[in-house]
Tab-separated table of C-alpha atoms in Angstrom:
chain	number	residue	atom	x	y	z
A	830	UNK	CA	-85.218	88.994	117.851
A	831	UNK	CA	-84.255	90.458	121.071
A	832	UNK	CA	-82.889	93.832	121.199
A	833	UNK	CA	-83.450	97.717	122.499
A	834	UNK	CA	-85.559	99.797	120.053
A	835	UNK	CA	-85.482	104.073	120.564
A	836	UNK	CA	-88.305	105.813	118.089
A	837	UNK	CA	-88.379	108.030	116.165
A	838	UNK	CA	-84.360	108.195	115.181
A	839	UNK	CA	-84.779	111.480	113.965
A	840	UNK	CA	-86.569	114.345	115.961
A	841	UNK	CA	-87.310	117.942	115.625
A	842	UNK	CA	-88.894	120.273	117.852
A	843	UNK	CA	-88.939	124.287	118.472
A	844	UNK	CA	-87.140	125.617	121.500
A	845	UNK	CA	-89.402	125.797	124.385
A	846	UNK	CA	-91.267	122.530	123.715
A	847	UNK	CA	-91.042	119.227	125.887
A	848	UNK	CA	-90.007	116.128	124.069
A	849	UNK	CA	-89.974	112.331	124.917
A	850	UNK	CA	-87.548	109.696	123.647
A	851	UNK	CA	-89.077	106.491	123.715
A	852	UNK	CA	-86.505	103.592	124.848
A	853	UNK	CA	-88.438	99.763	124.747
A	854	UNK	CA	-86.162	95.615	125.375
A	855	UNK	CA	-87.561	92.882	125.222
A	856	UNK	CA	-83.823	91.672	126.581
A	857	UNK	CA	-85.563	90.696	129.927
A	858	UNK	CA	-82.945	93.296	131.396
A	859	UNK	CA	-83.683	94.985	134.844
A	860	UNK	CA	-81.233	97.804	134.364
A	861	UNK	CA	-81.762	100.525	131.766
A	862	UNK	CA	-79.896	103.432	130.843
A	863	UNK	CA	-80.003	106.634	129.032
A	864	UNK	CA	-76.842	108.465	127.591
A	865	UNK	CA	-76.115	111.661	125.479
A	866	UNK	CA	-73.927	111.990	122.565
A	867	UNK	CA	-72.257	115.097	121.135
A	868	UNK	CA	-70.043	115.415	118.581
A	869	UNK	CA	-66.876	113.903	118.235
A	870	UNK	CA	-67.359	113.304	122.088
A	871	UNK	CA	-67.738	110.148	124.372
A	872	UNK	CA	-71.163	109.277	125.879
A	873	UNK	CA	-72.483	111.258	129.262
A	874	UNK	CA	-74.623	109.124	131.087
A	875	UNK	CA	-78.393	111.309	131.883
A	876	UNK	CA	-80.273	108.687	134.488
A	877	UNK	CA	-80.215	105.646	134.596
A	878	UNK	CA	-82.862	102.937	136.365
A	879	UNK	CA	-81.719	99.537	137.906
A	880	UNK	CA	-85.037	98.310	138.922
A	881	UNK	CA	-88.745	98.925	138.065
A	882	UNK	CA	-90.322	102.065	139.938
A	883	UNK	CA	-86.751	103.333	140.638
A	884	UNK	CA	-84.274	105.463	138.980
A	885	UNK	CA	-81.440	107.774	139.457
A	886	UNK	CA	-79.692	110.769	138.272
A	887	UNK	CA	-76.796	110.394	136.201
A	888	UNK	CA	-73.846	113.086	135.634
A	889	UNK	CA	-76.034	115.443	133.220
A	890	UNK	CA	-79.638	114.741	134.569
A	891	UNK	CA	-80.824	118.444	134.749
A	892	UNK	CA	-82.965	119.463	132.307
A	893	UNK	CA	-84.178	115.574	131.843
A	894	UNK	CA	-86.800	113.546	133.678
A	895	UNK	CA	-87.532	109.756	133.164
A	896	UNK	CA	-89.678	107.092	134.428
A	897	UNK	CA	-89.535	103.740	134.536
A	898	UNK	CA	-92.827	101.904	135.151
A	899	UNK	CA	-92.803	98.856	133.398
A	900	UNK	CA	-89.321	96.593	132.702
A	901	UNK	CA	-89.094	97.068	129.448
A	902	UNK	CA	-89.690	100.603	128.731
A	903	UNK	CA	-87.228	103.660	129.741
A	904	UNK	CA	-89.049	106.717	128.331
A	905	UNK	CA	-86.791	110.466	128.734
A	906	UNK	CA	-88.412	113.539	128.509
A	907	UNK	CA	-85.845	116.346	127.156
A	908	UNK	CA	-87.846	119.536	128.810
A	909	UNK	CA	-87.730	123.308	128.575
A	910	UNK	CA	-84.946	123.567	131.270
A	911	UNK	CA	-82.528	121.909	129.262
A	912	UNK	CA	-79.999	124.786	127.638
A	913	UNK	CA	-78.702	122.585	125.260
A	914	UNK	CA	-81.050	119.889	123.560
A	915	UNK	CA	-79.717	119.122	120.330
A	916	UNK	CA	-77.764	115.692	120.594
A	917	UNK	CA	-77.795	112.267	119.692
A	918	UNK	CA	-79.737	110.117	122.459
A	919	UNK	CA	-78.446	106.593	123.582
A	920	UNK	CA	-80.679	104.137	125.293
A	921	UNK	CA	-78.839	101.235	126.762
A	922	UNK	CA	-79.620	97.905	128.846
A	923	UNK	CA	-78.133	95.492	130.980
A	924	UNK	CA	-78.351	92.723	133.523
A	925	UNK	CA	-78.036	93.560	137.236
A	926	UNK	CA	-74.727	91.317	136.652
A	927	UNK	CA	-72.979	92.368	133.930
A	928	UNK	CA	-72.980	96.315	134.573
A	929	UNK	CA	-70.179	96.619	132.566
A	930	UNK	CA	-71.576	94.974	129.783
A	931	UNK	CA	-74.501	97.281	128.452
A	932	UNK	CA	-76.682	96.918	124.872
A	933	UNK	CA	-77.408	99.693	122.591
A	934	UNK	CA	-80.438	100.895	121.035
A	935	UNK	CA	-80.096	102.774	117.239
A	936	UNK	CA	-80.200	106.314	119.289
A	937	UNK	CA	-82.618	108.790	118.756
A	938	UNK	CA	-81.084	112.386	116.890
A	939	UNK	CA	-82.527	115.245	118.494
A	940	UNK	CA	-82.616	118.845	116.923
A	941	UNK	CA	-84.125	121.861	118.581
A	942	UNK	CA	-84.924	124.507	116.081
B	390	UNK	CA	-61.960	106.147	137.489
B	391	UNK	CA	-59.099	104.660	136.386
B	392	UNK	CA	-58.494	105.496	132.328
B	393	UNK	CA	-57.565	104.071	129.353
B	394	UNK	CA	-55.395	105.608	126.731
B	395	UNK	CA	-55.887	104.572	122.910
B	396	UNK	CA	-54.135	105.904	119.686
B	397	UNK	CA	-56.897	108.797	117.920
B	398	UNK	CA	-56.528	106.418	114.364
B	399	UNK	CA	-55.523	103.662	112.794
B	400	UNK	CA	-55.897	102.333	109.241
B	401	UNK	CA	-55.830	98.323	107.819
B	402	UNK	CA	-56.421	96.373	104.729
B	403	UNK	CA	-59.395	94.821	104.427
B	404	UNK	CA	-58.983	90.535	105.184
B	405	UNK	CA	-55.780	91.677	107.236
B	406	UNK	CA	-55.314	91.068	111.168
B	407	UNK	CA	-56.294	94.216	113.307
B	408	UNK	CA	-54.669	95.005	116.636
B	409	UNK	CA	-55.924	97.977	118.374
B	410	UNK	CA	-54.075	98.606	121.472
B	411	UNK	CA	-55.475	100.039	124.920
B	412	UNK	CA	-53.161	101.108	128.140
B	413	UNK	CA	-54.482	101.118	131.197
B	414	UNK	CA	-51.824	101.028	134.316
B	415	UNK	CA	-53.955	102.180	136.885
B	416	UNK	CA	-56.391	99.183	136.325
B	417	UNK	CA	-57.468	97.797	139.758
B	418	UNK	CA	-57.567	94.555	140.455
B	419	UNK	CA	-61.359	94.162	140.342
B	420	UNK	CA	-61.682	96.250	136.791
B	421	UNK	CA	-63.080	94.343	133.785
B	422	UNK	CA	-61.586	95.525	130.247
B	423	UNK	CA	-64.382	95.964	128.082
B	424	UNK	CA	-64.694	96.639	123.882
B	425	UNK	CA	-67.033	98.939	122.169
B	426	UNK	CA	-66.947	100.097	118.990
B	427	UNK	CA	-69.327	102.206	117.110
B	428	UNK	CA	-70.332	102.923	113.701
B	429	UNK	CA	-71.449	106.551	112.720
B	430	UNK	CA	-75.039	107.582	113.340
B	431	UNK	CA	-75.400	104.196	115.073
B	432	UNK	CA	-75.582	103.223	118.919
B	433	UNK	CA	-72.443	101.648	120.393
B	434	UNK	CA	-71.838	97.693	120.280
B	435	UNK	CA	-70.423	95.463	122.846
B	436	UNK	CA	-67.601	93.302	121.023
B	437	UNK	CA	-65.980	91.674	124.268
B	438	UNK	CA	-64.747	91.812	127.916
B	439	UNK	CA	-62.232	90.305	130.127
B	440	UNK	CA	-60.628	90.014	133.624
B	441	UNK	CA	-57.637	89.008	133.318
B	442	UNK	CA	-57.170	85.597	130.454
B	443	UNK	CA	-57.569	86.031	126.980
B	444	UNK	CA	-60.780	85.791	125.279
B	445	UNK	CA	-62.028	84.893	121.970
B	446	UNK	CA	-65.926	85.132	120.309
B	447	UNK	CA	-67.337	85.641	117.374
B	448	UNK	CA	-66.670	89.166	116.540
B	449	UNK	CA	-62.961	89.398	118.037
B	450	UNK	CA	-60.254	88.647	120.626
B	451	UNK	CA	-59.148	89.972	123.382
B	452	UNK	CA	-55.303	89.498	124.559
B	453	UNK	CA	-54.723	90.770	127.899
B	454	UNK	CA	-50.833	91.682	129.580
B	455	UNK	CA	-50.100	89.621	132.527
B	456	UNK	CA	-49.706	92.822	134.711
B	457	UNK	CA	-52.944	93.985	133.305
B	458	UNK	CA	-51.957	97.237	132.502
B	459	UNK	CA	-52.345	96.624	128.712
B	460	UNK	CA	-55.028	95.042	126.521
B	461	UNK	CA	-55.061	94.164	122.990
B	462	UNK	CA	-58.662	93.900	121.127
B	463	UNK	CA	-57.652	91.738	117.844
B	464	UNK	CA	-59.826	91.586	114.481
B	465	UNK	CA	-58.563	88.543	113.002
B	466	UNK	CA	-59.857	89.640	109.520
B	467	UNK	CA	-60.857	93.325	109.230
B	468	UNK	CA	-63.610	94.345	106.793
B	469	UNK	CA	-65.130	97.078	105.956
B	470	UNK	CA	-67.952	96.841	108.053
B	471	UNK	CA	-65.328	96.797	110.525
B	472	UNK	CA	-64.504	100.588	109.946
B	473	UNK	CA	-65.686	102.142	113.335
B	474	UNK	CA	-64.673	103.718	116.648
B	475	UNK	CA	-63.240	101.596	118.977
B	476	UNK	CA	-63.510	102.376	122.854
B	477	UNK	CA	-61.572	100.323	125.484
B	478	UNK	CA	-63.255	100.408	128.878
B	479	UNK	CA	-62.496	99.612	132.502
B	480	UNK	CA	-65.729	98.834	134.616
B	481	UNK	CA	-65.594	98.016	138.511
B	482	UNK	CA	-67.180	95.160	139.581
B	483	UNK	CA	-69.446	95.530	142.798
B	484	UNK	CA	-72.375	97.583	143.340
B	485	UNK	CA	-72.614	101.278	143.614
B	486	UNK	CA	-73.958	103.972	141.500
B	487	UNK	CA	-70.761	104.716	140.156
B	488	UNK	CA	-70.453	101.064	138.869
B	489	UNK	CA	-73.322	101.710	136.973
B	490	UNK	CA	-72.096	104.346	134.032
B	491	UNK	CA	-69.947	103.325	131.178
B	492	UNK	CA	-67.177	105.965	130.628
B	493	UNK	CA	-66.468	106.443	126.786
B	494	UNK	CA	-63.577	108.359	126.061
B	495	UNK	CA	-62.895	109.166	122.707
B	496	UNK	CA	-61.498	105.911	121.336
B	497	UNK	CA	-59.690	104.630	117.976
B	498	UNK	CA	-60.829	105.294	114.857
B	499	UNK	CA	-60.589	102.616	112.615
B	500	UNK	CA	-60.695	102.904	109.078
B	501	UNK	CA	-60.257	99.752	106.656
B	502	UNK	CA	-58.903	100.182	103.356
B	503	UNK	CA	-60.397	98.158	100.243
């Protein structure tokens, strides 16, 4: 089956620590994105990559880094710098095309301790 | 951006029609009306899109005003797995960065009665 998979769905990790969401489709999709959730809010989008090897920052990209070296994999690293960790993490994908029409990983929930 | 405006809640009957309303006058003329929805704890869902004619598939409809300043995303049968928050979203067409990010405002919640 085709689809987005994000691992682990639930994290935990001590303030101070650098953590990395793992984001893998097998959709065949060049563009990938990565969003964070609060609650009861909307989605803020973090980076987001449209091609292999390239990538760019989002609306809330500080405190995150991401690379994007194969097609199907997205990973984020939350790091240090980022004052406020805990959320839920969406990974999404899409054609080059169809921008507006963007698949959904589980999410990954992120606690800092 | 232009923005969509959606009523907080709504509530339905389980095997009765759904219509969840979205209003969106400053649409341009280039925007594409797209449905999310998303369950709790769970990653949003595409359910359907459209320019300007109606659509149907699988999951839903989509009715769209002739001025385009109004949609209507239809469950023909709600059930319970339909109980979710629904997001209507405008998405320019073209390139650019901007093009690129899916603005989710805070939707409808739907909740489907037994």
């Amino acid at each position: 089956d085709g689809g987005i998979t994000q691992s682990p769905k639930y994290l935990f990790r001590k303030e101070g620590q650098n953590v990395t969401l793992s984001c893998e489709q097998n959709l065949n999709h060049d563009a990938m994105y990565w969003y964070r959730q609060d609650p009861g809010q909307g989605l803020r989008l973090i980076y987001y990559s449209q091609i292999v090897n390239d990538f760019q920052k989002g609306d809330i990209a500080e405190g995150y880094s991401v690379s994007r070296e194969k097609k199907e994999s997205f990973p984020l690293t939350v790091t240090s710098a980022q004052k406020n960790p805990t959320a839920f993490y969406l990974c999404a994908s899409s054609t080059r095309q169809g921008r507006g029409t963007q698949y959904f990983g589980p999410g990954t929930r992120l606690t800092v301790l | 951006d232009a923005k969509t405006t959606q009523p907080n809640s709504m509530e339905s009957n389980e095997e009765e029609p759904v219509h969840l309303p979205c209003n969106h006058s400053t649409i341009s003329g280039t925007d594409y009306i797209h449905w999310y929805r998303q369950l709790p704890s769970q990653g949003p869902e595409y359910v359907i899109h459209g320019l300007t004619s109606n659509v149907n598939n699988r999951m839903a409809s989509l009715a769209i005003a002739e001025d385009r300043k109004s949609s209507t995303l239809i469950l023909h049968r709600a059930t319970l797995r339909d109980a979710a928050v629904y997001y209507c979203i405008l998405t320019p067409r073209g390139s650019g960065g901007s093009n690129y990010k899916l603005t989710f405002g805070k939707g409808t919640l739907l909740t489907v009665n037994p």
